[in-house]
């Protein structure tokens, strides 16, 4: 009778181990957390830092985005008619 209880306890421990392992492998597939708004960069899928731009959108569908990297500023603009313009300026 004692061996039955030992076998049952061992089976329970092994089962809990498999359940914990399954949960650990499922966690990375969940959606990544959002980057806090106070940071000027965000993380891509590989975990690398990518500069985050300040985008302002208008009701007509046009938008303007500024991205700062060091001393350089890249301004991207798209008009309501679909014209796209990108300009990069670097200061001293």
Tab-separated table of N, CA, C and O in Angstrom, residues 45-87:
chain	number	residue	atom	x	y	z
A	45	UNK	N	10.882	43.384	-32.385
A	45	UNK	CA	10.626	41.984	-32.040
A	45	UNK	C	11.857	41.268	-31.522
A	45	UNK	O	11.760	40.330	-30.751
A	46	UNK	N	13.049	41.712	-31.941
A	46	UNK	CA	14.288	41.081	-31.505
A	46	UNK	C	14.824	41.673	-30.206
A	46	UNK	O	15.823	41.214	-29.689
A	47	UNK	N	14.183	42.723	-29.694
A	47	UNK	CA	14.628	43.350	-28.458
A	47	UNK	C	15.581	44.505	-28.671
A	47	UNK	O	16.147	45.037	-27.717
A	48	UNK	N	15.770	44.933	-29.932
A	48	UNK	CA	16.651	46.060	-30.219
A	48	UNK	C	15.913	47.376	-30.041
A	48	UNK	O	14.713	47.468	-30.283
A	49	UNK	N	16.656	48.422	-29.662
A	49	UNK	CA	16.048	49.740	-29.501
A	49	UNK	C	15.872	50.408	-30.852
A	49	UNK	O	16.774	50.437	-31.669
A	50	UNK	N	14.681	50.964	-31.074
A	50	UNK	CA	14.360	51.680	-32.300
A	50	UNK	C	13.831	53.042	-31.884
A	50	UNK	O	12.950	53.130	-31.018
A	51	UNK	N	14.363	54.153	-32.460
A	51	UNK	CA	13.879	55.474	-32.061
A	51	UNK	C	12.378	55.624	-32.294
A	51	UNK	O	11.847	55.176	-33.309
A	52	UNK	N	11.709	56.241	-31.334
A	52	UNK	CA	10.273	56.462	-31.428
A	52	UNK	C	10.042	57.900	-31.848
A	52	UNK	O	10.641	58.813	-31.292
A	53	UNK	N	9.207	58.112	-32.821
A	53	UNK	CA	8.943	59.455	-33.324
A	53	UNK	C	7.732	60.086	-32.679
A	53	UNK	O	6.880	59.419	-32.110
A	54	UNK	N	7.687	61.405	-32.789
A	54	UNK	CA	6.518	62.160	-32.322
A	54	UNK	C	5.635	62.402	-33.536
A	54	UNK	O	5.977	63.204	-34.404
A	55	UNK	N	4.506	61.704	-33.615
A	55	UNK	CA	3.622	61.821	-34.775
A	55	UNK	C	2.370	62.583	-34.405
A	55	UNK	O	1.752	62.319	-33.380
A	56	UNK	N	2.017	63.509	-35.273
A	56	UNK	CA	0.751	64.230	-35.132
A	56	UNK	C	-0.067	63.942	-36.384
A	56	UNK	O	0.418	64.098	-37.496
A	57	UNK	N	-1.294	63.505	-36.188
A	57	UNK	CA	-2.188	63.188	-37.298
A	57	UNK	C	-3.315	64.198	-37.343
A	57	UNK	O	-3.773	64.693	-36.312
A	58	UNK	N	-3.756	64.490	-38.565
A	58	UNK	CA	-4.859	65.424	-38.766
A	58	UNK	C	-6.103	64.664	-39.213
A	58	UNK	O	-6.025	63.509	-39.648
A	59	UNK	N	-7.236	65.322	-39.137
A	59	UNK	CA	-8.506	64.692	-39.480
A	59	UNK	C	-8.579	64.338	-40.963
A	59	UNK	O	-9.262	63.387	-41.346
A	60	UNK	N	-7.870	65.061	-41.830
A	60	UNK	CA	-7.929	64.790	-43.267
A	60	UNK	C	-7.040	63.624	-43.695
A	60	UNK	O	-6.988	63.266	-44.861
A	61	UNK	N	-6.328	63.001	-42.748
A	61	UNK	CA	-5.486	61.855	-43.054
A	61	UNK	C	-4.015	62.190	-43.199
A	61	UNK	O	-3.182	61.309	-43.358
A	62	UNK	N	-3.664	63.465	-43.172
A	62	UNK	CA	-2.257	63.843	-43.259
A	62	UNK	C	-1.601	63.686	-41.891
A	62	UNK	O	-2.268	63.688	-40.865
A	63	UNK	N	-0.272	63.528	-41.897
A	63	UNK	CA	0.450	63.399	-40.640
A	63	UNK	C	1.871	63.917	-40.792
A	63	UNK	O	2.387	64.078	-41.887
A	64	UNK	N	2.506	64.190	-39.656
A	64	UNK	CA	3.889	64.660	-39.600
A	64	UNK	C	4.552	63.958	-38.423
A	64	UNK	O	3.992	63.883	-37.334
A	65	UNK	N	5.769	63.432	-38.657
A	65	UNK	CA	6.479	62.692	-37.622
A	65	UNK	C	7.920	63.185	-37.545
A	65	UNK	O	8.577	63.357	-38.554
A	66	UNK	N	8.396	63.413	-36.323
A	66	UNK	CA	9.783	63.801	-36.084
A	66	UNK	C	10.462	62.711	-35.264
A	66	UNK	O	9.950	62.290	-34.239
A	67	UNK	N	11.645	62.278	-35.732
A	67	UNK	CA	12.431	61.266	-35.032
A	67	UNK	C	13.804	61.858	-34.782
A	67	UNK	O	14.480	62.287	-35.710
A	68	UNK	N	14.224	61.888	-33.509
A	68	UNK	CA	15.538	62.416	-33.139
A	68	UNK	C	16.467	61.261	-32.786
A	68	UNK	O	16.142	60.416	-31.976
A	69	UNK	N	17.650	61.273	-33.429
A	69	UNK	CA	18.697	60.309	-33.135
A	69	UNK	C	19.986	61.105	-32.987
A	69	UNK	O	20.550	61.566	-33.971
A	70	UNK	N	20.423	61.293	-31.755
A	70	UNK	CA	21.610	62.107	-31.506
A	70	UNK	C	21.351	63.546	-31.904
A	70	UNK	O	20.397	64.177	-31.457
A	71	UNK	N	22.214	64.079	-32.787
A	71	UNK	CA	22.049	65.456	-33.256
A	71	UNK	C	21.219	65.542	-34.524
A	71	UNK	O	20.962	66.629	-35.023
A	72	UNK	N	20.788	64.430	-35.067
A	72	UNK	CA	20.033	64.408	-36.324
A	72	UNK	C	18.530	64.331	-36.059
A	72	UNK	O	18.086	63.661	-35.132
A	73	UNK	N	17.777	65.028	-36.905
A	73	UNK	CA	16.314	65.027	-36.820
A	73	UNK	C	15.778	64.642	-38.189
A	73	UNK	O	16.135	65.250	-39.200
A	74	UNK	N	14.944	63.623	-38.222
A	74	UNK	CA	14.293	63.206	-39.461
A	74	UNK	C	12.824	63.586	-39.373
A	74	UNK	O	12.134	63.207	-38.431
A	75	UNK	N	12.361	64.353	-40.364
A	75	UNK	CA	10.968	64.782	-40.411
A	75	UNK	C	10.308	64.079	-41.591
A	75	UNK	O	10.770	64.188	-42.732
A	76	UNK	N	9.241	63.341	-41.304
A	76	UNK	CA	8.479	62.647	-42.339
A	76	UNK	C	7.095	63.257	-42.374
A	76	UNK	O	6.458	63.421	-41.328
A	77	UNK	N	6.628	63.599	-43.569
A	77	UNK	CA	5.312	64.206	-43.730
A	77	UNK	C	4.551	63.491	-44.842
A	77	UNK	O	5.142	63.094	-45.845
A	78	UNK	N	3.259	63.335	-44.652
A	78	UNK	CA	2.389	62.785	-45.681
A	78	UNK	C	1.154	63.666	-45.753
A	78	UNK	O	0.512	63.934	-44.737
A	79	UNK	N	0.846	64.139	-46.947
A	79	UNK	CA	-0.302	65.008	-47.124
A	79	UNK	C	-1.570	64.182	-47.301
A	79	UNK	O	-1.518	62.959	-47.479
A	80	UNK	N	-2.695	64.855	-47.284
A	80	UNK	CA	-3.979	64.177	-47.459
A	80	UNK	C	-4.096	63.569	-48.853
A	80	UNK	O	-4.787	62.572	-49.050
A	81	UNK	N	-3.398	64.148	-49.844
A	81	UNK	CA	-3.467	63.626	-51.210
A	81	UNK	C	-2.537	62.437	-51.426
A	81	UNK	O	-2.547	61.826	-52.488
A	82	UNK	N	-1.682	62.096	-50.417
A	82	UNK	CA	-0.835	60.923	-50.511
A	82	UNK	C	0.623	61.216	-50.792
A	82	UNK	O	1.424	60.301	-50.935
A	83	UNK	N	0.986	62.481	-50.921
A	83	UNK	CA	2.386	62.835	-51.172
A	83	UNK	C	3.202	62.631	-49.899
A	83	UNK	O	2.802	63.053	-48.823
A	84	UNK	N	4.367	61.993	-50.051
A	84	UNK	CA	5.227	61.696	-48.908
A	84	UNK	C	6.542	62.444	-49.067
A	84	UNK	O	7.125	62.487	-50.139
A	85	UNK	N	7.020	63.033	-47.967
A	85	UNK	CA	8.280	63.764	-47.986
A	85	UNK	C	9.048	63.419	-46.716
A	85	UNK	O	8.484	63.404	-45.624
A	86	UNK	N	10.351	63.129	-46.861
A	86	UNK	CA	11.207	62.828	-45.725
A	86	UNK	C	12.447	63.688	-45.835
A	86	UNK	O	13.074	63.768	-46.890
A	87	UNK	N	12.841	64.305	-44.716
A	87	UNK	CA	14.004	65.185	-44.702
A	87	UNK	C	14.784	64.970	-43.422
A	87	UNK	O	14.201	64.916	-42.329
